[in-house]
mmCIF file with all atom_site columns, C-alpha atoms in Angstrom:
data_model
loop_
_atom_site.group_PDB
_atom_site.id
_atom_site.type_symbol
_atom_site.label_atom_id
_atom_site.label_alt_id
_atom_site.label_comp_id
_atom_site.label_asym_id
_atom_site.label_entity_id
_atom_site.label_seq_id
_atom_site.pdbx_PDB_ins_code
_atom_site.Cartn_x
_atom_site.Cartn_y
_atom_site.Cartn_z
_atom_site.occupancy
_atom_site.B_iso_or_equiv
_atom_site.pdbx_formal_charge
_atom_site.auth_seq_id
_atom_site.auth_comp_id
_atom_site.auth_asym_id
_atom_site.auth_atom_id
_atom_site.pdbx_PDB_model_num
ATOM 1   C CA . MET A 1 1   ? 0.000  0.000  0.000   1.00 82.00 ? 1   MET A CA 1
ATOM 2   C CA . LYS A 1 2   ? 2.821  2.380  0.864   1.00 84.00 ? 2   LYS A CA 1
ATOM 3   C CA . LYS A 1 3   ? 4.530  1.545  -2.411  1.00 86.00 ? 3   LYS A CA 1
ATOM 4   C CA . ILE A 1 4   ? 1.379  2.297  -4.405  1.00 88.00 ? 4   ILE A CA 1
ATOM 5   C CA . LEU A 1 5   ? 0.899  5.648  -2.630  1.00 87.00 ? 5   LEU A CA 1
ATOM 6   C CA . LEU A 1 6   ? 4.581  6.475  -3.123  1.00 88.00 ? 6   LEU A CA 1
ATOM 7   C CA . ILE A 1 7   ? 4.443  5.598  -6.830  1.00 90.00 ? 7   ILE A CA 1
ATOM 8   C CA . LEU A 1 8   ? 1.162  7.482  -7.225  1.00 90.00 ? 8   LEU A CA 1
ATOM 9   C CA . GLY A 1 9   ? 2.671  10.538 -5.456  1.00 90.00 ? 9   GLY A CA 1
ATOM 10  C CA . VAL A 1 10  ? 5.759  10.471 -7.696  1.00 90.00 ? 10  VAL A CA 1
ATOM 11  C CA . VAL A 1 11  ? 3.593  10.159 -10.831 1.00 90.00 ? 11  VAL A CA 1
ATOM 12  C CA . VAL A 1 12  ? 1.362  13.084 -9.747  1.00 90.00 ? 12  VAL A CA 1
ATOM 13  C CA . PHE A 1 13  ? 4.467  15.136 -8.918  1.00 90.00 ? 13  PHE A CA 1
ATOM 14  C CA . LEU A 1 14  ? 6.041  14.397 -12.321 1.00 89.00 ? 14  LEU A CA 1
ATOM 15  C CA . ILE A 1 15  ? 2.818  15.239 -14.148 1.00 88.00 ? 15  ILE A CA 1
ATOM 16  C CA . CYS A 1 16  ? 2.518  18.526 -12.216 1.00 86.00 ? 16  CYS A CA 1
ATOM 17  C CA . ALA A 1 17  ? 6.202  19.332 -12.772 1.00 87.00 ? 17  ALA A CA 1
ATOM 18  C CA . PHE A 1 18  ? 5.811  18.690 -16.496 1.00 87.00 ? 18  PHE A CA 1
ATOM 19  C CA . PHE A 1 19  ? 2.466  20.393 -17.271 1.00 87.00 ? 19  PHE A CA 1
ATOM 20  C CA . LEU A 1 20  ? 1.888  22.966 -14.525 1.00 87.00 ? 20  LEU A CA 1
ATOM 21  C CA . PRO A 1 21  ? 4.572  25.530 -15.601 1.00 88.00 ? 21  PRO A CA 1
ATOM 22  C CA . GLY A 1 22  ? 3.105  25.714 -19.114 1.00 87.00 ? 22  GLY A CA 1
ATOM 23  C CA . TYR A 1 23  ? -0.402 26.247 -17.777 1.00 88.00 ? 23  TYR A CA 1
ATOM 24  C CA . LEU A 1 24  ? 0.819  28.905 -15.338 1.00 88.00 ? 24  LEU A CA 1
ATOM 25  C CA . LEU A 1 25  ? 2.677  30.784 -18.092 1.00 88.00 ? 25  LEU A CA 1
ATOM 26  C CA . LEU A 1 26  ? -0.346 30.596 -20.379 1.00 89.00 ? 26  LEU A CA 1
ATOM 27  C CA . TRP A 1 27  ? -2.635 31.864 -17.586 1.00 89.00 ? 27  TRP A CA 1
ATOM 28  C CA . GLN A 1 28  ? -0.229 34.728 -16.747 1.00 88.00 ? 28  GLN A CA 1
ATOM 29  C CA . SER A 1 29  ? 0.117  35.791 -20.391 1.00 86.00 ? 29  SER A CA 1
ATOM 30  C CA . ARG A 1 30  ? -3.673 35.857 -20.763 1.00 87.00 ? 30  ARG A CA 1
ATOM 31  C CA . MET A 1 31  ? -3.938 38.017 -17.634 1.00 84.00 ? 31  MET A CA 1
ATOM 32  C CA . GLU A 1 32  ? -1.371 40.518 -18.972 1.00 83.00 ? 32  GLU A CA 1
ATOM 33  C CA . GLN A 1 33  ? -2.657 40.581 -22.522 1.00 84.00 ? 33  GLN A CA 1
ATOM 34  C CA . GLY A 1 34  ? -3.844 44.044 -23.526 1.00 80.00 ? 34  GLY A CA 1
ATOM 35  C CA . THR A 1 35  ? -2.098 45.879 -20.694 1.00 80.00 ? 35  THR A CA 1
ATOM 36  C CA . VAL A 1 36  ? 0.597  48.461 -21.354 1.00 76.00 ? 36  VAL A CA 1
ATOM 37  C CA . ALA A 1 37  ? 3.448  49.011 -18.931 1.00 73.00 ? 37  ALA A CA 1
ATOM 38  C CA . THR A 1 38  ? 5.898  51.887 -19.144 1.00 71.00 ? 38  THR A CA 1
ATOM 39  C CA . VAL A 1 39  ? 9.585  51.135 -19.199 1.00 65.00 ? 39  VAL A CA 1
ATOM 40  C CA . SER A 1 40  ? 11.377 52.485 -16.168 1.00 65.00 ? 40  SER A CA 1
ATOM 41  C CA . LYS A 1 41  ? 14.835 53.966 -16.431 1.00 59.00 ? 41  LYS A CA 1
ATOM 42  C CA . GLU A 1 42  ? 16.170 51.321 -14.029 1.00 61.00 ? 42  GLU A CA 1
ATOM 43  C CA . SER A 1 43  ? 14.969 48.381 -16.110 1.00 59.00 ? 43  SER A CA 1
ATOM 44  C CA . TYR A 1 44  ? 16.122 49.785 -19.456 1.00 57.00 ? 44  TYR A CA 1
ATOM 45  C CA . GLN A 1 45  ? 19.556 51.340 -19.111 1.00 55.00 ? 45  GLN A CA 1
ATOM 46  C CA . ALA A 1 46  ? 20.352 52.092 -22.744 1.00 50.00 ? 46  ALA A CA 1
ATOM 47  C CA . GLU A 1 47  ? 21.403 55.683 -22.025 1.00 50.00 ? 47  GLU A CA 1
ATOM 48  C CA . GLY A 1 48  ? 25.108 54.941 -21.677 1.00 55.00 ? 48  GLY A CA 1
ATOM 49  C CA . SER A 1 49  ? 25.407 52.094 -24.163 1.00 58.00 ? 49  SER A CA 1
ATOM 50  C CA . ALA A 1 50  ? 27.154 52.187 -27.523 1.00 65.00 ? 50  ALA A CA 1
ATOM 51  C CA . LEU A 1 51  ? 23.794 51.667 -29.228 1.00 67.00 ? 51  LEU A CA 1
ATOM 52  C CA . ALA A 1 52  ? 22.391 54.777 -27.527 1.00 67.00 ? 52  ALA A CA 1
ATOM 53  C CA . ARG A 1 53  ? 25.451 56.844 -28.501 1.00 73.00 ? 53  ARG A CA 1
ATOM 54  C CA . GLU A 1 54  ? 25.102 55.698 -32.097 1.00 74.00 ? 54  GLU A CA 1
ATOM 55  C CA . ALA A 1 55  ? 21.365 56.457 -32.141 1.00 74.00 ? 55  ALA A CA 1
ATOM 56  C CA . SER A 1 56  ? 21.998 59.888 -30.621 1.00 76.00 ? 56  SER A CA 1
ATOM 57  C CA . ALA A 1 57  ? 24.691 60.654 -33.191 1.00 77.00 ? 57  ALA A CA 1
ATOM 58  C CA . ARG A 1 58  ? 22.157 60.030 -35.959 1.00 82.00 ? 58  ARG A CA 1
ATOM 59  C CA . LEU A 1 59  ? 19.699 62.608 -34.641 1.00 84.00 ? 59  LEU A CA 1
ATOM 60  C CA . SER A 1 60  ? 19.195 65.580 -36.917 1.00 86.00 ? 60  SER A CA 1
ATOM 61  C CA . LYS A 1 61  ? 19.734 69.119 -35.662 1.00 87.00 ? 61  LYS A CA 1
ATOM 62  C CA . GLU A 1 62  ? 15.966 69.637 -35.513 1.00 90.00 ? 62  GLU A CA 1
ATOM 63  C CA . GLU A 1 63  ? 15.468 66.458 -33.453 1.00 89.00 ? 63  GLU A CA 1
ATOM 64  C CA . LYS A 1 64  ? 18.191 67.526 -31.017 1.00 89.00 ? 64  LYS A CA 1
ATOM 65  C CA . LEU A 1 65  ? 16.546 70.925 -30.651 1.00 89.00 ? 65  LEU A CA 1
ATOM 66  C CA . ARG A 1 66  ? 13.175 69.253 -30.032 1.00 90.00 ? 66  ARG A CA 1
ATOM 67  C CA . LEU A 1 67  ? 14.775 67.188 -27.248 1.00 87.00 ? 67  LEU A CA 1
ATOM 68  C CA . VAL A 1 68  ? 16.481 70.200 -25.686 1.00 89.00 ? 68  VAL A CA 1
ATOM 69  C CA . ARG A 1 69  ? 13.412 72.441 -25.869 1.00 89.00 ? 69  ARG A CA 1
ATOM 70  C CA . GLY A 1 70  ? 11.153 69.756 -24.394 1.00 84.00 ? 70  GLY A CA 1
ATOM 71  C CA . GLU A 1 71  ? 8.993  69.383 -27.515 1.00 87.00 ? 71  GLU A CA 1
ATOM 72  C CA . TRP A 1 72  ? 10.059 65.727 -27.435 1.00 84.00 ? 72  TRP A CA 1
ATOM 73  C CA . GLU A 1 73  ? 9.604  64.511 -23.846 1.00 86.00 ? 73  GLU A CA 1
ATOM 74  C CA . SER A 1 74  ? 13.009 64.671 -22.216 1.00 87.00 ? 74  SER A CA 1
ATOM 75  C CA . GLU A 1 75  ? 14.862 65.010 -18.947 1.00 88.00 ? 75  GLU A CA 1
ATOM 76  C CA . ILE A 1 76  ? 17.538 67.693 -18.794 1.00 90.00 ? 76  ILE A CA 1
ATOM 77  C CA . SER A 1 77  ? 20.473 67.270 -16.477 1.00 90.00 ? 77  SER A CA 1
ATOM 78  C CA . GLU A 1 78  ? 24.028 68.437 -16.187 1.00 91.00 ? 78  GLU A CA 1
ATOM 79  C CA . ALA A 1 79  ? 26.450 66.330 -18.213 1.00 89.00 ? 79  ALA A CA 1
ATOM 80  C CA . ALA A 1 80  ? 29.993 65.347 -17.366 1.00 86.00 ? 80  ALA A CA 1
ATOM 81  C CA . GLU A 1 81  ? 32.612 67.035 -19.561 1.00 83.00 ? 81  GLU A CA 1
ATOM 82  C CA . PHE A 1 82  ? 33.933 63.650 -20.730 1.00 85.00 ? 82  PHE A CA 1
ATOM 83  C CA . GLU A 1 83  ? 30.538 63.005 -22.355 1.00 85.00 ? 83  GLU A CA 1
ATOM 84  C CA . MET A 1 84  ? 30.912 66.064 -24.560 1.00 87.00 ? 84  MET A CA 1
ATOM 85  C CA . GLN A 1 85  ? 32.702 66.181 -27.913 1.00 86.00 ? 85  GLN A CA 1
ATOM 86  C CA . LEU A 1 86  ? 34.200 69.607 -27.171 1.00 88.00 ? 86  LEU A CA 1
ATOM 87  C CA . GLN A 1 87  ? 36.110 70.903 -24.192 1.00 90.00 ? 87  GLN A CA 1
ATOM 88  C CA . GLY A 1 88  ? 34.671 73.917 -22.395 1.00 89.00 ? 88  GLY A CA 1
ATOM 89  C CA . TYR A 1 89  ? 37.136 76.411 -23.866 1.00 87.00 ? 89  TYR A CA 1
ATOM 90  C CA . GLU A 1 90  ? 36.476 75.043 -27.378 1.00 91.00 ? 90  GLU A CA 1
ATOM 91  C CA . ALA A 1 91  ? 32.729 75.493 -26.880 1.00 90.00 ? 91  ALA A CA 1
ATOM 92  C CA . VAL A 1 92  ? 33.331 79.089 -25.741 1.00 89.00 ? 92  VAL A CA 1
ATOM 93  C CA . ARG A 1 93  ? 35.480 79.828 -28.782 1.00 88.00 ? 93  ARG A CA 1
ATOM 94  C CA . LEU A 1 94  ? 32.849 78.323 -31.097 1.00 90.00 ? 94  LEU A CA 1
ATOM 95  C CA . ALA A 1 95  ? 30.063 80.254 -29.344 1.00 88.00 ? 95  ALA A CA 1
ATOM 96  C CA . ARG A 1 96  ? 31.998 83.528 -29.710 1.00 87.00 ? 96  ARG A CA 1
ATOM 97  C CA . GLN A 1 97  ? 32.503 82.859 -33.423 1.00 87.00 ? 97  GLN A CA 1
ATOM 98  C CA . GLN A 1 98  ? 28.830 82.055 -33.977 1.00 89.00 ? 98  GLN A CA 1
ATOM 99  C CA . ALA A 1 99  ? 27.687 85.014 -31.860 1.00 86.00 ? 99  ALA A CA 1
ATOM 100 C CA . GLN A 1 100 ? 30.044 87.299 -33.816 1.00 86.00 ? 100 GLN A CA 1
ATOM 101 C CA . LYS A 1 101 ? 28.475 86.135 -37.096 1.00 89.00 ? 101 LYS A CA 1
ATOM 102 C CA . MET A 1 102 ? 25.009 86.635 -35.656 1.00 87.00 ? 102 MET A CA 1
ATOM 103 C CA . PHE A 1 103 ? 25.994 90.100 -34.333 1.00 87.00 ? 103 PHE A CA 1
ATOM 104 C CA . GLN A 1 104 ? 27.231 91.151 -37.778 1.00 87.00 ? 104 GLN A CA 1
ATOM 105 C CA . GLU A 1 105 ? 23.908 89.978 -39.249 1.00 87.00 ? 105 GLU A CA 1
ATOM 106 C CA . GLY A 1 106 ? 22.003 91.896 -36.576 1.00 84.00 ? 106 GLY A CA 1
ATOM 107 C CA . ASN A 1 107 ? 20.713 88.782 -34.806 1.00 84.00 ? 107 ASN A CA 1
ATOM 108 C CA . PHE A 1 108 ? 22.700 88.985 -31.553 1.00 84.00 ? 108 PHE A CA 1
ATOM 109 C CA . PRO A 1 109 ? 22.555 91.868 -29.070 1.00 83.00 ? 109 PRO A CA 1
ATOM 110 C CA . ALA A 1 110 ? 26.288 92.273 -28.339 1.00 78.00 ? 110 ALA A CA 1
ATOM 111 C CA . ASP A 1 111 ? 29.770 91.856 -29.722 1.00 78.00 ? 111 ASP A CA 1
ATOM 112 C CA . LEU A 1 112 ? 31.393 89.165 -27.583 1.00 74.00 ? 112 LEU A CA 1
ATOM 113 C CA . SER A 1 113 ? 34.843 89.491 -29.124 1.00 70.00 ? 113 SER A CA 1
ATOM 114 C CA . GLU A 1 114 ? 37.826 89.833 -26.826 1.00 62.00 ? 114 GLU A CA 1
ATOM 115 C CA . LEU A 1 115 ? 38.638 93.418 -27.738 1.00 58.00 ? 115 LEU A CA 1
ATOM 116 C CA . TYR A 1 116 ? 39.916 95.725 -24.972 1.00 53.00 ? 116 TYR A CA 1
ATOM 117 C CA . GLN A 1 117 ? 36.793 97.813 -24.269 1.00 56.00 ? 117 GLN A CA 1
ATOM 118 C CA . ASN A 1 118 ? 34.392 94.964 -24.895 1.00 62.00 ? 118 ASN A CA 1
ATOM 119 C CA . TRP A 1 119 ? 35.953 92.103 -22.971 1.00 67.00 ? 119 TRP A CA 1
ATOM 120 C CA . TYR A 1 120 ? 33.703 89.339 -21.628 1.00 73.00 ? 120 TYR A CA 1
ATOM 121 C CA . GLY A 1 121 ? 34.570 86.548 -19.206 1.00 80.00 ? 121 GLY A CA 1
ATOM 122 C CA . TRP A 1 122 ? 32.687 83.276 -19.311 1.00 85.00 ? 122 TRP A CA 1
ATOM 123 C CA . GLN A 1 123 ? 31.375 80.324 -17.348 1.00 91.00 ? 123 GLN A CA 1
ATOM 124 C CA . VAL A 1 124 ? 30.493 77.136 -19.167 1.00 93.00 ? 124 VAL A CA 1
ATOM 125 C CA . THR A 1 125 ? 28.234 74.238 -18.144 1.00 93.00 ? 125 THR A CA 1
ATOM 126 C CA . PRO A 1 126 ? 27.544 71.099 -20.210 1.00 94.00 ? 126 PRO A CA 1
ATOM 127 C CA . TYR A 1 127 ? 24.000 69.715 -20.286 1.00 93.00 ? 127 TYR A CA 1
ATOM 128 C CA . LYS A 1 128 ? 22.225 66.763 -21.824 1.00 90.00 ? 128 LYS A CA 1
ATOM 129 C CA . ALA A 1 129 ? 18.598 66.152 -22.701 1.00 90.00 ? 129 ALA A CA 1
ATOM 130 C CA . VAL A 1 130 ? 17.592 62.467 -22.638 1.00 87.00 ? 130 VAL A CA 1
ATOM 131 C CA . ASP A 1 131 ? 14.299 61.203 -24.036 1.00 86.00 ? 131 ASP A CA 1
ATOM 132 C CA . THR A 1 132 ? 11.996 59.897 -21.308 1.00 84.00 ? 132 THR A CA 1
ATOM 133 C CA . THR A 1 133 ? 10.484 57.038 -23.306 1.00 79.00 ? 133 THR A CA 1
ATOM 134 C CA . PHE A 1 134 ? 13.445 54.659 -23.603 1.00 75.00 ? 134 PHE A CA 1
ATOM 135 C CA . HIS A 1 135 ? 16.340 56.839 -22.381 1.00 76.00 ? 135 HIS A CA 1
ATOM 136 C CA . THR A 1 136 ? 18.128 56.128 -25.652 1.00 80.00 ? 136 THR A CA 1
ATOM 137 C CA . TYR A 1 137 ? 18.343 59.451 -27.498 1.00 85.00 ? 137 TYR A CA 1
ATOM 138 C CA . THR A 1 138 ? 20.527 62.147 -25.990 1.00 88.00 ? 138 THR A CA 1
ATOM 139 C CA . ALA A 1 139 ? 21.206 65.690 -27.181 1.00 88.00 ? 139 ALA A CA 1
ATOM 140 C CA . TYR A 1 140 ? 24.191 67.448 -25.652 1.00 90.00 ? 140 TYR A CA 1
ATOM 141 C CA . TYR A 1 141 ? 24.492 71.209 -25.411 1.00 92.00 ? 141 TYR A CA 1
ATOM 142 C CA . TRP A 1 142 ? 26.439 73.930 -23.671 1.00 92.00 ? 142 TRP A CA 1
ATOM 143 C CA . GLU A 1 143 ? 25.196 76.782 -21.556 1.00 94.00 ? 143 GLU A CA 1
ATOM 144 C CA . ILE A 1 144 ? 27.722 79.596 -21.619 1.00 91.00 ? 144 ILE A CA 1
ATOM 145 C CA . VAL A 1 145 ? 27.327 82.731 -19.539 1.00 91.00 ? 145 VAL A CA 1
ATOM 146 C CA . PHE A 1 146 ? 29.320 85.661 -20.914 1.00 86.00 ? 146 PHE A CA 1
ATOM 147 C CA . GLU A 1 147 ? 29.746 88.463 -18.410 1.00 85.00 ? 147 GLU A CA 1
ATOM 148 C CA . ARG A 1 148 ? 31.267 91.829 -19.161 1.00 79.00 ? 148 ARG A CA 1
ATOM 149 C CA . PHE A 1 149 ? 34.314 92.798 -17.086 1.00 78.00 ? 149 PHE A CA 1
ATOM 150 C CA . ASP A 1 150 ? 32.370 95.501 -15.214 1.00 77.00 ? 150 ASP A CA 1
ATOM 151 C CA . GLN A 1 151 ? 29.543 92.988 -14.523 1.00 79.00 ? 151 GLN A CA 1
ATOM 152 C CA . LYS A 1 152 ? 26.950 95.360 -15.989 1.00 79.00 ? 152 LYS A CA 1
ATOM 153 C CA . GLN A 1 153 ? 26.014 93.052 -18.845 1.00 80.00 ? 153 GLN A CA 1
ATOM 154 C CA . SER A 1 154 ? 25.735 89.304 -19.136 1.00 85.00 ? 154 SER A CA 1
ATOM 155 C CA . TYR A 1 155 ? 24.435 87.016 -21.858 1.00 87.00 ? 155 TYR A CA 1
ATOM 156 C CA . THR A 1 156 ? 23.514 83.368 -21.526 1.00 90.00 ? 156 THR A CA 1
ATOM 157 C CA . VAL A 1 157 ? 24.044 81.405 -24.724 1.00 90.00 ? 157 VAL A CA 1
ATOM 158 C CA . ARG A 1 158 ? 22.799 77.853 -25.226 1.00 92.00 ? 158 ARG A CA 1
ATOM 159 C CA . MET A 1 159 ? 24.513 76.044 -28.055 1.00 93.00 ? 159 MET A CA 1
ATOM 160 C CA . LEU A 1 160 ? 24.501 72.551 -29.523 1.00 91.00 ? 160 LEU A CA 1
ATOM 161 C CA . GLU A 1 161 ? 27.891 70.939 -29.982 1.00 88.00 ? 161 GLU A CA 1
ATOM 162 C CA . ASP A 1 162 ? 27.874 71.704 -33.696 1.00 87.00 ? 162 ASP A CA 1
ATOM 163 C CA . GLY A 1 163 ? 27.802 75.442 -32.953 1.00 87.00 ? 163 GLY A CA 1
ATOM 164 C CA . THR A 1 164 ? 24.071 76.025 -33.390 1.00 86.00 ? 164 THR A CA 1
ATOM 165 C CA . ILE A 1 165 ? 23.031 78.757 -30.981 1.00 87.00 ? 165 ILE A CA 1
ATOM 166 C CA . PHE A 1 166 ? 19.394 78.119 -30.124 1.00 87.00 ? 166 PHE A CA 1
ATOM 167 C CA . ASP A 1 167 ? 18.852 80.445 -27.182 1.00 82.00 ? 167 ASP A CA 1
ATOM 168 C CA . TYR A 1 168 ? 20.426 83.682 -25.944 1.00 79.00 ? 168 TYR A CA 1
#
């Protein structure tokens, strides 16, 4: 009698071990069918991967501006300088050149050249805007504050790494 119960118990256990996981997975998939779950930043860490850098490099200027301006849902945070393509002083030089062109065209309020009577100091901060959907696309930009030597005038310039000034 004990042997029959033991054999019957082993057979029931083997049948449950073989068929029950499939039924449980099928039941769970039917329960979750039709529901949408958002991807959290912790569960999908593509932001720092090579794939994300490649995808970000393929963004057009307009798409980067949409990310930075918040037209495309994004999170803006300060970036580390090693993430940027330019060094801070290179970004300042590029911003001065672009601002000088814009000033000559009448599109920038001041001449930021380093001439004696018009000298401006600067502070530079790198930023990044990361899309909030998958945290894959990133647009990097610089915020440069030019301040006149007498501290009576200051201009804040926001510029993409390619030299596009999008806010001043």
